[in-house]
Short mmCIF file of C-alpha atoms in Angstrom, two decimals:
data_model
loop_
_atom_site.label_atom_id
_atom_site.label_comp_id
_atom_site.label_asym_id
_atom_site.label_seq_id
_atom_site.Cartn_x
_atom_site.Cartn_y
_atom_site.Cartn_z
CA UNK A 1 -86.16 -37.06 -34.14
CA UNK A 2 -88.43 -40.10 -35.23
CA UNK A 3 -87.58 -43.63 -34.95
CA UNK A 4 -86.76 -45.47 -38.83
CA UNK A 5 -89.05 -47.54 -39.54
CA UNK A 6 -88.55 -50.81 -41.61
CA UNK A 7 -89.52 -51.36 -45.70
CA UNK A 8 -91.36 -54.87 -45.89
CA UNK A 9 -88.50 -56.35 -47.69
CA UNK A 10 -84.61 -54.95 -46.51
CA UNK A 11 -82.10 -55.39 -48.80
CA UNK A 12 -79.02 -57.44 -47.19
CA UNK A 13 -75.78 -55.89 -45.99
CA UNK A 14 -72.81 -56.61 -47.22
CA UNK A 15 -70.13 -58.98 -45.49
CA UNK A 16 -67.29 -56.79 -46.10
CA UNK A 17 -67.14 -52.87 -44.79
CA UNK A 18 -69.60 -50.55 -46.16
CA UNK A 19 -67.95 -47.62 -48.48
CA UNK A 20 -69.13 -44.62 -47.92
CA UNK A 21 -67.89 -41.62 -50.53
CA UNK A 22 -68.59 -37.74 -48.88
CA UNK A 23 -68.98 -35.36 -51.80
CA UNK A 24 -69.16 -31.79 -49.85
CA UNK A 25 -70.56 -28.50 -51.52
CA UNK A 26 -70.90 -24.65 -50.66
CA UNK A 27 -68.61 -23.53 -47.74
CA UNK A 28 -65.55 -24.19 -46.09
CA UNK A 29 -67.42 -24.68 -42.82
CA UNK A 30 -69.18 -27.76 -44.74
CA UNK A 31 -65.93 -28.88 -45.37
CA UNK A 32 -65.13 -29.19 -41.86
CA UNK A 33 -68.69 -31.29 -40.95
CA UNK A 34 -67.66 -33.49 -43.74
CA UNK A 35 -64.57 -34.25 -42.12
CA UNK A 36 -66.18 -34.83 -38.68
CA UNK A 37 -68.61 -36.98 -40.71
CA UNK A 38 -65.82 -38.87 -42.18
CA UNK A 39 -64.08 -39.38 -38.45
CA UNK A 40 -67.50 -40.76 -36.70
CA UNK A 41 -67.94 -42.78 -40.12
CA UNK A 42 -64.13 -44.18 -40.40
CA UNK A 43 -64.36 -44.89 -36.33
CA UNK A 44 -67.33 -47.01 -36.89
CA UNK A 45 -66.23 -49.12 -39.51
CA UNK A 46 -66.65 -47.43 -42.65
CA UNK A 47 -64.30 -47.49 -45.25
CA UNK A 48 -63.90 -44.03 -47.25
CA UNK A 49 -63.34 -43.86 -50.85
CA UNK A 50 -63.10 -40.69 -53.28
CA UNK A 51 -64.55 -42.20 -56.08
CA UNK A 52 -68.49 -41.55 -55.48
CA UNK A 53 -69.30 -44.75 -58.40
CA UNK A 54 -67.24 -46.71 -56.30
CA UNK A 55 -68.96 -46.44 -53.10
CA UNK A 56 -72.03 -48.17 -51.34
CA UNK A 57 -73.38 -44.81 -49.86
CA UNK A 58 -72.73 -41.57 -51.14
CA UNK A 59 -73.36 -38.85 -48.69
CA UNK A 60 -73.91 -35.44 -50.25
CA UNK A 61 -73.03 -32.45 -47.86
CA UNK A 62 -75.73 -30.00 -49.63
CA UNK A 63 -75.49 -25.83 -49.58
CA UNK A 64 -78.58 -24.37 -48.78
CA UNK A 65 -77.49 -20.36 -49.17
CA UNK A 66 -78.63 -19.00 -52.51
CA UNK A 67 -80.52 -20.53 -55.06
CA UNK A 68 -77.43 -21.53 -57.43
CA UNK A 69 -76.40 -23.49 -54.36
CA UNK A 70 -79.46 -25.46 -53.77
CA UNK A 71 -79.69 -26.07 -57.73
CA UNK A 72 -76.29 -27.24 -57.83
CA UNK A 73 -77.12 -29.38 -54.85
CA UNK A 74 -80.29 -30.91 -56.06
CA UNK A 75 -77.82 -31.60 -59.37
CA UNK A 76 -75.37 -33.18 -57.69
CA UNK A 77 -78.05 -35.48 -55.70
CA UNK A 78 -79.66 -36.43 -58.85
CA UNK A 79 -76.16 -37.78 -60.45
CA UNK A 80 -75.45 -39.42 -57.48
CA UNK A 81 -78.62 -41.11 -57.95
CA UNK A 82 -77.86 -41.93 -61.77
CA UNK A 83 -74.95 -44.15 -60.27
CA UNK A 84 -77.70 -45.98 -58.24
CA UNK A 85 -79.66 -46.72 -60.80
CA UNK A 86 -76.56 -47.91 -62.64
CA UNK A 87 -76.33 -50.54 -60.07
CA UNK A 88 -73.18 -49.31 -58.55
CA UNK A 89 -74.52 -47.71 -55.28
CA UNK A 90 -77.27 -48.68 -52.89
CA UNK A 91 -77.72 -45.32 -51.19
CA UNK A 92 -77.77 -41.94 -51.70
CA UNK A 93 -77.98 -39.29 -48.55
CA UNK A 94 -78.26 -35.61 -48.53
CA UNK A 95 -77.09 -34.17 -45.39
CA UNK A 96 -75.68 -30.25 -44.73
CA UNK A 97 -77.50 -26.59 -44.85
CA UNK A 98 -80.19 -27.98 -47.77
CA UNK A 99 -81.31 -31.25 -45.89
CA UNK A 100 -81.41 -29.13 -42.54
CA UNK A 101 -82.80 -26.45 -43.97
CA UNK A 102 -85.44 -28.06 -45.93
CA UNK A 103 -86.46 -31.72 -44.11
CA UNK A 104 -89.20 -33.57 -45.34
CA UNK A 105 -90.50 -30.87 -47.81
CA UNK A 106 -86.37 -31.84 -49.62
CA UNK A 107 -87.51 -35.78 -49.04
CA UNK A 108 -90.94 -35.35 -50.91
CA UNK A 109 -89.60 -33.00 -53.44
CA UNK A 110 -86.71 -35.36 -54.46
CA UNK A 111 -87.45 -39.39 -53.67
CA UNK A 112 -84.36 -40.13 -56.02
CA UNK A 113 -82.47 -39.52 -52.42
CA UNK A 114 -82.73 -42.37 -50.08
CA UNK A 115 -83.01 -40.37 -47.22
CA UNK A 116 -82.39 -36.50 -45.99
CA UNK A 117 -80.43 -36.27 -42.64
CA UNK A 118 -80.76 -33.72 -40.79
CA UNK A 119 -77.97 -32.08 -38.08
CA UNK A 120 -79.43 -33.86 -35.14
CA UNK A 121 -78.64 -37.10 -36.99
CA UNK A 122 -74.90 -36.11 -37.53
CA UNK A 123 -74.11 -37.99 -33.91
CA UNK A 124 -75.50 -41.34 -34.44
CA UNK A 125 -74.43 -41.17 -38.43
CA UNK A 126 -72.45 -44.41 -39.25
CA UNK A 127 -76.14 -46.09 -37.30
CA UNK A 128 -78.14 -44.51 -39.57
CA UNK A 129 -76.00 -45.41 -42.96
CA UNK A 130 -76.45 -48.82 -42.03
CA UNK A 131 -80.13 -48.66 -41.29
CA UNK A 132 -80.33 -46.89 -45.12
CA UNK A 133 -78.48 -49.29 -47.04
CA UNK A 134 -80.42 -52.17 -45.12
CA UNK A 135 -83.81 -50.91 -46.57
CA UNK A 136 -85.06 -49.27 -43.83
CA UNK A 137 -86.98 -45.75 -44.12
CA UNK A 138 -85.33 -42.72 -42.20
CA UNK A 139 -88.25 -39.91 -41.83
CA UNK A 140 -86.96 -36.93 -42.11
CA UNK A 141 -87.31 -34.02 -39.89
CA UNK A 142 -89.89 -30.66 -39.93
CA UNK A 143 -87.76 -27.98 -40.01
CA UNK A 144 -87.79 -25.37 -37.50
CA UNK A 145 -85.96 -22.31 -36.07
CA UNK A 146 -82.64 -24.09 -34.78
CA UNK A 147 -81.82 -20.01 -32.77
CA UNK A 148 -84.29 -21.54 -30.49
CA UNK A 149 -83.00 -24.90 -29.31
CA UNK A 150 -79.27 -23.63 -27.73
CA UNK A 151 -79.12 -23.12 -24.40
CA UNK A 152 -79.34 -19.66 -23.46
CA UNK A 153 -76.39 -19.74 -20.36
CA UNK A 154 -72.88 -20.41 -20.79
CA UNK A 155 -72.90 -22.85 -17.95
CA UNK A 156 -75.18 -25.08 -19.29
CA UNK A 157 -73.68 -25.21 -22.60
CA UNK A 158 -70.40 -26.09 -20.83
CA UNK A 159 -71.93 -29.82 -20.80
CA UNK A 160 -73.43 -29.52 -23.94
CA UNK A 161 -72.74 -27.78 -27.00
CA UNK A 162 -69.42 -27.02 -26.69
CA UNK A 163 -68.55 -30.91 -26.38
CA UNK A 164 -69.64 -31.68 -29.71
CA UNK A 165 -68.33 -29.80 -33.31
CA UNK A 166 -70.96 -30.34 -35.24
CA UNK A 167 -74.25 -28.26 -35.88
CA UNK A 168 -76.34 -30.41 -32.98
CA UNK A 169 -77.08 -30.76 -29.50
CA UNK A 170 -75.88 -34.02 -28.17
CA UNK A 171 -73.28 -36.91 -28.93
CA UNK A 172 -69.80 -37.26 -28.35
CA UNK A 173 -67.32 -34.86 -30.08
CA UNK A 174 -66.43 -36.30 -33.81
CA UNK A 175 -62.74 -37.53 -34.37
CA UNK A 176 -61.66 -35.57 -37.49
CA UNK A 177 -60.52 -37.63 -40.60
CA UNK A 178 -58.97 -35.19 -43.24
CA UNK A 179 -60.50 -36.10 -46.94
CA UNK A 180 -57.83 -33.14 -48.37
CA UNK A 181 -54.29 -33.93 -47.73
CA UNK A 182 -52.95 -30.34 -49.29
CA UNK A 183 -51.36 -27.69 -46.82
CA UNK A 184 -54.39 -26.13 -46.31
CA UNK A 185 -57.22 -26.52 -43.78
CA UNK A 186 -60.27 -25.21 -42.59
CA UNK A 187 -60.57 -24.82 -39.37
CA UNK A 188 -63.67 -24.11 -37.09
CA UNK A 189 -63.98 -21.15 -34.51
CA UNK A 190 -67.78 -21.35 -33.89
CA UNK A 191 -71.08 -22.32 -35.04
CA UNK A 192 -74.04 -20.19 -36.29
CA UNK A 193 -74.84 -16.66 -36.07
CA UNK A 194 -76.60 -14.09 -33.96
CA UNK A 195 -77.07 -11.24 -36.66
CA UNK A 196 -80.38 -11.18 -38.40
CA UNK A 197 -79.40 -9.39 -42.04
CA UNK A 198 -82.92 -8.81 -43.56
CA UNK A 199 -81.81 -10.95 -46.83
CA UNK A 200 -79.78 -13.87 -44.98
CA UNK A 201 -81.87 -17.26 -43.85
CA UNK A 202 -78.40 -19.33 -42.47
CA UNK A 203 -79.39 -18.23 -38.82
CA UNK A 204 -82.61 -20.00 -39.01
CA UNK A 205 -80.69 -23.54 -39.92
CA UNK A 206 -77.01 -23.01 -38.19
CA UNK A 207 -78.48 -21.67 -35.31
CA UNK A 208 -77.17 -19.08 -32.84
CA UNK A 209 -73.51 -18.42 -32.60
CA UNK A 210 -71.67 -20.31 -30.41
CA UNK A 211 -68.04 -20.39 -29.80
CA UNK A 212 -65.57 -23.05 -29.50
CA UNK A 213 -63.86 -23.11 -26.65
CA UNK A 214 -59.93 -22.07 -27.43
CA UNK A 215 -58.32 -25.25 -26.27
CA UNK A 216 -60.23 -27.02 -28.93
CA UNK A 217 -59.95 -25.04 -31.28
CA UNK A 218 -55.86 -25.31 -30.81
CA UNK A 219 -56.04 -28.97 -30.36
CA UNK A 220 -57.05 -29.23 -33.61
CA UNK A 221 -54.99 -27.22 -35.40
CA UNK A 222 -51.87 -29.13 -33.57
CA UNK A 223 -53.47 -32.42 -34.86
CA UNK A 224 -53.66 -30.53 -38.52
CA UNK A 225 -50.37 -29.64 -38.06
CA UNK A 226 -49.26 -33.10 -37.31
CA UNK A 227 -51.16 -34.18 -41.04
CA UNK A 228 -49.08 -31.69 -42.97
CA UNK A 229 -51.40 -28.58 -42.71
CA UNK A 230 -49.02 -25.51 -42.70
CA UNK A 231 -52.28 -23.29 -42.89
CA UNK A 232 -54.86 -22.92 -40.87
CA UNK A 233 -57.98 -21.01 -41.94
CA UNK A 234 -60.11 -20.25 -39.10
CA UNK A 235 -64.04 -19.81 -40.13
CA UNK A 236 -67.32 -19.37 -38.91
CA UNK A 237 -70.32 -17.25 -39.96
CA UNK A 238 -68.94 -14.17 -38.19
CA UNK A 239 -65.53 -14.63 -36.96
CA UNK A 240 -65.78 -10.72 -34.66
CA UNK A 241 -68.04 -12.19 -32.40
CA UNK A 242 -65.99 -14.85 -31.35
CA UNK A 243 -65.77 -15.08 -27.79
CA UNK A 244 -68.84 -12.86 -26.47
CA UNK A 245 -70.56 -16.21 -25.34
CA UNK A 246 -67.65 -17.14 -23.58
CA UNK A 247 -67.43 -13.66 -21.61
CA UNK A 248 -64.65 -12.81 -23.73
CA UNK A 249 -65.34 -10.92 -27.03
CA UNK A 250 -61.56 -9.77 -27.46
CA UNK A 251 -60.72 -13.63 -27.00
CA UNK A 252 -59.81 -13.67 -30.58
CA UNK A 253 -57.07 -11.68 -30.76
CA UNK A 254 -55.51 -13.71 -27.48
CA UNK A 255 -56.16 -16.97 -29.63
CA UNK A 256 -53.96 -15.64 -32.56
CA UNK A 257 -50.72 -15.47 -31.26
CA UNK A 258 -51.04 -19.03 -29.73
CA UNK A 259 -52.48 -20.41 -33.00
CA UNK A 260 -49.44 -19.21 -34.56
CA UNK A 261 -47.10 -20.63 -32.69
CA UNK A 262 -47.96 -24.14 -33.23
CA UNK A 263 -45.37 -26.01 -34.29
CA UNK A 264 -45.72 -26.50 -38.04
CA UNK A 265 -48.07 -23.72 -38.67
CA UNK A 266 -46.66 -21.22 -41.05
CA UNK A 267 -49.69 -18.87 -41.55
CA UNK A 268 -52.92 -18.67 -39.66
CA UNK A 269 -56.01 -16.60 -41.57
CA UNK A 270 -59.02 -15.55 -40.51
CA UNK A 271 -62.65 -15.16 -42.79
CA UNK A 272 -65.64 -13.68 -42.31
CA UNK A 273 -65.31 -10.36 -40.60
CA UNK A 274 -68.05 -8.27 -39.93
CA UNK A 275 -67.24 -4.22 -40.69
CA UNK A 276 -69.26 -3.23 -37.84
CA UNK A 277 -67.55 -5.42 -35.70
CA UNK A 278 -64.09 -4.98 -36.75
CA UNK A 279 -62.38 -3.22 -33.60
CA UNK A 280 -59.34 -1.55 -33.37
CA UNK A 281 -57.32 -4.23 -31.10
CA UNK A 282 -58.44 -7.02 -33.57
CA UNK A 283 -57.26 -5.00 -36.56
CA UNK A 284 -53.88 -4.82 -34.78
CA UNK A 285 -53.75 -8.38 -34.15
CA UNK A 286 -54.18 -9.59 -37.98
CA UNK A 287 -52.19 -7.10 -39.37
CA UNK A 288 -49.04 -7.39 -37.01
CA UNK A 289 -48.99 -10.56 -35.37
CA UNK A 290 -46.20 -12.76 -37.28
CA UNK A 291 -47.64 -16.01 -38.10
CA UNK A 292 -51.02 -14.65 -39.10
CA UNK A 293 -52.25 -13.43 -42.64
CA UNK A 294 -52.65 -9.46 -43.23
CA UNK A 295 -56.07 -11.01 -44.27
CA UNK A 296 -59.33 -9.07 -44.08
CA UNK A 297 -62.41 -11.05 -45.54
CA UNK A 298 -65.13 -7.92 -44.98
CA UNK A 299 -68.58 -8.47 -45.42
CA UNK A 300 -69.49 -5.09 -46.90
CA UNK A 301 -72.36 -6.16 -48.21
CA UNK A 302 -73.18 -2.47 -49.63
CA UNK A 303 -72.14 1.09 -49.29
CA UNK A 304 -75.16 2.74 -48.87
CA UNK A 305 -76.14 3.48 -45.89
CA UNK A 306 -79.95 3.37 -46.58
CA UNK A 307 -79.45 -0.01 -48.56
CA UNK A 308 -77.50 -1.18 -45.45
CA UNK A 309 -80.12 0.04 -42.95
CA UNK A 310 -83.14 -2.03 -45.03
CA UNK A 311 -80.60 -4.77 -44.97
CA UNK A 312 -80.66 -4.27 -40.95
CA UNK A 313 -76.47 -3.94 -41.20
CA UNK A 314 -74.43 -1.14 -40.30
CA UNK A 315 -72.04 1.40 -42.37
CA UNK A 316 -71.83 4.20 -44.76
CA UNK A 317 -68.78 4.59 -47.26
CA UNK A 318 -66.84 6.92 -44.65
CA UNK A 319 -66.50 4.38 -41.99
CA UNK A 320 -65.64 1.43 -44.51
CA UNK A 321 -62.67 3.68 -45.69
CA UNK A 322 -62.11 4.41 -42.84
CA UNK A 323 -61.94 0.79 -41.81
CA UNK A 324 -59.82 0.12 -44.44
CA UNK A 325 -57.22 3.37 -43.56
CA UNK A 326 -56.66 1.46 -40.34
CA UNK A 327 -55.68 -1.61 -41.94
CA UNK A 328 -53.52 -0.27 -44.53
CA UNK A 329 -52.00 1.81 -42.00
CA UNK A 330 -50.56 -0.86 -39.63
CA UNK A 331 -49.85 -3.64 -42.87
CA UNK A 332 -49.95 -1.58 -46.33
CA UNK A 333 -49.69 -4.55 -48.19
CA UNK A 334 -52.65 -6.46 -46.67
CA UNK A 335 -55.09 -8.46 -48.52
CA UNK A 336 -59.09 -7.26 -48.28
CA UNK A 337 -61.89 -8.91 -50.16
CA UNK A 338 -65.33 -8.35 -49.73
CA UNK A 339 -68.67 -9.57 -51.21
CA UNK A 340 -71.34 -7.28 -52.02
CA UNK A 341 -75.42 -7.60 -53.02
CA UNK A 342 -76.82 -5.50 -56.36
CA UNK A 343 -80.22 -5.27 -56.72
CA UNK A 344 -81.61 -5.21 -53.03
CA UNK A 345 -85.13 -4.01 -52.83
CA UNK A 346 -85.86 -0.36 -53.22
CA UNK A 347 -82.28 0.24 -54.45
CA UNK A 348 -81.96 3.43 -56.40
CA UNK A 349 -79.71 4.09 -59.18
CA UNK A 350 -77.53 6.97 -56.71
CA UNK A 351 -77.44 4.25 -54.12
CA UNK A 352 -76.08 1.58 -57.02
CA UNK A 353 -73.59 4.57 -57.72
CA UNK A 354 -72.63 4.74 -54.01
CA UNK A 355 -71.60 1.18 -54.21
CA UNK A 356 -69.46 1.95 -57.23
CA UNK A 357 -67.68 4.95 -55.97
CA UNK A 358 -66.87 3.25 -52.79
CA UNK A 359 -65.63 0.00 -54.64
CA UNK A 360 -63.50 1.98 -56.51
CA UNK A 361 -62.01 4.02 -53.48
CA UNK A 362 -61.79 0.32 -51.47
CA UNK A 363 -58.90 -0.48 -53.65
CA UNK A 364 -59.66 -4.48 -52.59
CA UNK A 365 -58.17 -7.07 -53.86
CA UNK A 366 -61.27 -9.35 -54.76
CA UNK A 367 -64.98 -8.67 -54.55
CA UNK A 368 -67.53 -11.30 -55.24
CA UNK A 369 -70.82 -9.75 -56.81
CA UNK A 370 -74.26 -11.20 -56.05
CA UNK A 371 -77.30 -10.51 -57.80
CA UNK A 372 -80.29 -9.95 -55.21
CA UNK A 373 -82.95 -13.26 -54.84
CA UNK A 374 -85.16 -13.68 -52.37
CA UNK A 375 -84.54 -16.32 -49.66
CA UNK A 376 -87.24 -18.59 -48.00
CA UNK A 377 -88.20 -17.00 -44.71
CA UNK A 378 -86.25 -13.67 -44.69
CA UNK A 379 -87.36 -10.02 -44.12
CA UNK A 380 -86.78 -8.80 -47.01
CA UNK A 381 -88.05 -11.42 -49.23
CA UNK A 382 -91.19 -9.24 -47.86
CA UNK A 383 -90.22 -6.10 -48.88
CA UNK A 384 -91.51 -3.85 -51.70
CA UNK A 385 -89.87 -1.74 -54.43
CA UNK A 386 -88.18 -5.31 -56.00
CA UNK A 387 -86.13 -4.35 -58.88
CA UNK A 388 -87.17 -7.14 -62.06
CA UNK A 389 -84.78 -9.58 -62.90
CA UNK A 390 -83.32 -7.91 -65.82
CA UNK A 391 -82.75 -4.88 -64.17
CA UNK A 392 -81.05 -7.09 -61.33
CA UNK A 393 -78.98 -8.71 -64.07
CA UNK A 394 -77.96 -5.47 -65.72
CA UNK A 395 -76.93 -3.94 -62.39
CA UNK A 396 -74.71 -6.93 -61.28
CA UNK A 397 -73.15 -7.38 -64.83
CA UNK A 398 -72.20 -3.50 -64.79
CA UNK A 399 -70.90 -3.82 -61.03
CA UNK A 400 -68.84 -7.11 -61.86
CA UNK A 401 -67.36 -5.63 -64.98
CA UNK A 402 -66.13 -2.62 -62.46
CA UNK A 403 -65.43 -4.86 -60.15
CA UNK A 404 -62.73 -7.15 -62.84
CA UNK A 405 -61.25 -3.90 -63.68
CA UNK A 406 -60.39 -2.71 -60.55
CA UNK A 407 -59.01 -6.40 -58.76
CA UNK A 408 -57.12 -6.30 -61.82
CA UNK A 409 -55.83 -3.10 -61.30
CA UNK A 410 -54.87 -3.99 -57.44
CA UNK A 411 -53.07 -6.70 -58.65
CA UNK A 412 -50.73 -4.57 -60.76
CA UNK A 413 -49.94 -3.24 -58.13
CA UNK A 414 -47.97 -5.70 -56.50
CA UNK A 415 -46.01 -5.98 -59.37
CA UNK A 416 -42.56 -5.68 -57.41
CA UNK A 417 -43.70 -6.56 -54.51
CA UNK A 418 -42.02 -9.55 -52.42
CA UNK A 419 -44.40 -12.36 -51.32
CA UNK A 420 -44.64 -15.93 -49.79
CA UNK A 421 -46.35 -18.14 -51.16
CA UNK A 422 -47.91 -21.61 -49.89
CA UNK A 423 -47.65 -24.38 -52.76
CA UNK A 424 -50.81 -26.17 -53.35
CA UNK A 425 -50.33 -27.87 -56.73
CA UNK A 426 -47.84 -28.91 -59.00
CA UNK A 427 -48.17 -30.26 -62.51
CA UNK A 428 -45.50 -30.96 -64.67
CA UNK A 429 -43.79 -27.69 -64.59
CA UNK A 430 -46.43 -25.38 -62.99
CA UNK A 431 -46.08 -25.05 -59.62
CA UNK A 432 -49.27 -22.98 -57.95
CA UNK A 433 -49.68 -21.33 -54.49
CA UNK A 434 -51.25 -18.96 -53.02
CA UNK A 435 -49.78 -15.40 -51.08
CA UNK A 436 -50.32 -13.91 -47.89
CA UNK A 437 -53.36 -11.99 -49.29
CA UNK A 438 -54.81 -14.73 -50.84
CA UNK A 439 -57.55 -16.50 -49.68
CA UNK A 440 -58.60 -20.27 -50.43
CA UNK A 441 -60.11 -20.85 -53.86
CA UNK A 442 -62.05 -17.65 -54.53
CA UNK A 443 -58.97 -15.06 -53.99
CA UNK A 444 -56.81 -16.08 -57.28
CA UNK A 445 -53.66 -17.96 -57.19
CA UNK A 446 -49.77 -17.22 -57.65
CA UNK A 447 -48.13 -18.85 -60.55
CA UNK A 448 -44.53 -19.53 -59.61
CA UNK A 449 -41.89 -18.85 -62.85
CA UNK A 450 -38.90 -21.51 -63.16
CA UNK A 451 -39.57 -23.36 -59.71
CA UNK A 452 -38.59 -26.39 -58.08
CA UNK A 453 -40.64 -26.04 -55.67
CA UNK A 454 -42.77 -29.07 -53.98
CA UNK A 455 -46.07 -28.55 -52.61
CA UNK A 456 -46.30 -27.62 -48.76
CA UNK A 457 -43.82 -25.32 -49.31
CA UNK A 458 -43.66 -21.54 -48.36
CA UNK A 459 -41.57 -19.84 -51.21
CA UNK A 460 -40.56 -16.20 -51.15
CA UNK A 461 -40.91 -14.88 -54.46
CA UNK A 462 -41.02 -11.32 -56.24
CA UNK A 463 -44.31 -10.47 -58.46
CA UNK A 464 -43.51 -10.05 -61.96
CA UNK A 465 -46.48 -10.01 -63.38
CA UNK A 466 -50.18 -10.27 -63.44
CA UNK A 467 -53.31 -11.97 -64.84
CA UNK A 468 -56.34 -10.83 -63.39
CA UNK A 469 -56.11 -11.40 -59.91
CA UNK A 470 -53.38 -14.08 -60.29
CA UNK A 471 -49.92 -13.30 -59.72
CA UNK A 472 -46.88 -14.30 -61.55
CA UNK A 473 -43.88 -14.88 -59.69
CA UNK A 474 -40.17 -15.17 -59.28
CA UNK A 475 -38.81 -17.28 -56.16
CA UNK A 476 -36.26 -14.69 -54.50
CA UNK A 477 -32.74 -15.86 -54.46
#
């Protein structure tokens, strides 16, 4: 990481506290390093505002998946830099999966942005704020493979990456300051990911996986309990492999039952669950253990097995189903969603029909659909036999239309069926949760009918009817 380097003329700093304003995009997990951000920035004298034209810096925690993500990034950089020119900033600071992923190519692309911090910088961030905002240049780091900087033995990572919770290699662990104060809270199980998915560039950025070790993880989630959280929602980039670094790849399902009996947690959930991964004993423990959703997020992906195979994954319809029997067998009522790709390279229309006849069987309660794009860096952004966009587009418009037909369909289903429900807002007279089988802000909500109810609260409630995937409700009496 190179040394800043000072502009011939630094502006001045400010006598009082620098504000600093964290506006976080993409995934929950960058929710989390925003919230470590916050705690190194708040410990080191920052003072954190909400309102991004109110602050002195504004930090943007960038997505750097799929290209909507880095567009909407690049957007949200460029307004943040409007309020700059405006007068009412002096910095503006892309850190997260872009400005990782990216470097100096991001800096020279986009000079509106002060400066592009990388995850190496996350330690030391509150120094290099002040450096920023003082005129001085931060050059910003060539990107490289970040699979081949961890440690490869557990007992040198003991004094190393597992005493730090962000996506680096050095520097104290970050105190967490919460920037949400609703019921809910993301909470991290591990970093990175060892998989290499022909279509997927996040391991080249997050690095390999590596586990947090279980006392940390339930550390934290009695601190979140002790700022209101009532949920916990554990993530990572694969949540099955937690563990197997730590010589324990069935330490998940020994975590669970602990996690749930902190004191003020209500409901642990778990995302990101690779199908090919999934075993039995870790099926059991979601499903059954009180205290934790009946929550499976399953990264189908596809459901043919040739698609899957060029997509170097695992699976054919049968064993998804199958998958699925097992769930529904120990907790009939549990929630699945999934996310799937249309349009991979080389699909055929019997393989696109595949994916339809299996969605249909699934029976899941949400499925996002993803038109194919190819990724900097990735296999199959190599690949022939790429469908043209307006093939891609017609395939992923026919899939979602399926796909809003049948969620809709699941959630008639539950018409009748008894629920609890976490509330998350109220406004005026509409108080809105979420049930058991529904995730955070992509799974639908539950409307409650004629409640009282305040938010933080876990209601019991009977489904009376449905709109889309959101359920209307009755509190039980």
């Amino acid at each position: 990481m190179s040394t800043p380097t000072r502009r011939p003329e630094p502006a001045s700093l400010p006598d009082q506290p620098l504000s600093v304003a964290l506006v976080t995009l993409g995934c929950a997990r960058n929710e989390v390093d925003s919230e470590e951000l916050a705690g190194r920035l708040a410990a080191d004298g920052f003072m954190l505002v909400d309102d991004a034209g109110s602050a002195d810096t504004v930090v943007v925690n960038t997505c750097g998946f799929v290209e909507a993500a880095k567009k909407d990034s690049v957007d949200t950089l460029l307004e943040a830099a409007d309020l700059k020119a405006a007068g009412t900033t002096q910095a503006v600071v892309a850190v997260g999966c872009l400005a990782e992923r990216y470097g100096k190519d991001l800096a020279e692309s986009l000079p509106e942005a002060d400066a592009v911090l990388g995850f190496d910088d996350y330690p030391d961030i509150a120094a290099r704020l002040r450096s920023i905002v003082a005129g001085e240049t931060h050059h910003p780091h060539t990107p490289q493979d970040r699979r081949k900087l961890l440690p490869i033995s557990p007992v040198d990572r003991a004094t190393s990456v597992d005493d730090i919770s962000v996506p680096g290699l050095g520097g104290p662990r970050a105190v967490r300051r919460r920037l949400d104060g609703g019921p809910m809270s993301p909470l991290k199980l591990a970093s990175g990911c060892d998989r290499r998915c022909s279509f997927c560039a996040i391991p080249s950025f997050r690095g390999s996986f590596v586990s947090r070790r279980p006392s940390d993880v339930l550390g934290e989630a009695v601190w979140l309990a002790g700022q209101g959280v009532r949920e916990v929602f554990l993530v990572s980039e694969n949540s099955t492999s937690y563990g197997k670094d730590l010589g324990d790849l069935r330490l998940l399902e020994t975590l669970l039952p602990e996690l749930a009996a902190v004191e003020g947690i209500d409901r642990v959930r778990v995302s990101y669950l690779q199908p090919a991964e999934t075993r039995p004993g870790l099926v059991e423990a979601i499903a059954t253990t009180p205290g934790v959703a009946p929550y499976f997020d399953l990264s189908f992906q596809h459901a043919s097995a040739d698609v899957l195979r060029r997509m170097r994954r695992f699976g054919d319809p049968e064993s998804f189903l199958g998958l699925l029997d097992q769930v529904r067998a120990l907790a009939p009522d549990a929630g699945v969603r999934s996310n799937v790709i249309v349009g991979f390279p080389g699909e055929t229309e019997a393989e696109l029909q595949t994916l339809c006849d299996f969605l249909v069987a699934a029976r899941m309660d949400v499925t996002g659909v993803f038109g194919y794009s190819d990724e900097d860096g990735t296999e199959a952004a190599s690949y022939g036999g790429k469908l043209d966009e307006d093939e891609i587009r017609a395939r992923t418009e026919h899939v979602t239309n399926l796909v809003e037909e049948l969620t809709a369909q699941r959630a008639e289903e539950r018409i009748g069926e008894t629920v609890e429900v976490l509330v998350e807002h109220v406004d005026d007279d509409e108080v809105v949760g979420r049930a058991a089988h529904q995730g955070p802000e992509v799974d639908g909500s539950t409307y409650l009918v004629g409640s009282a109810a305040r938010v933080g609260d876990l209601v019991r409630a009977e489904v009376v009817a449905t709109e889309g995937v959101d359920l209307h409700a009755k509190e039980s009496p």
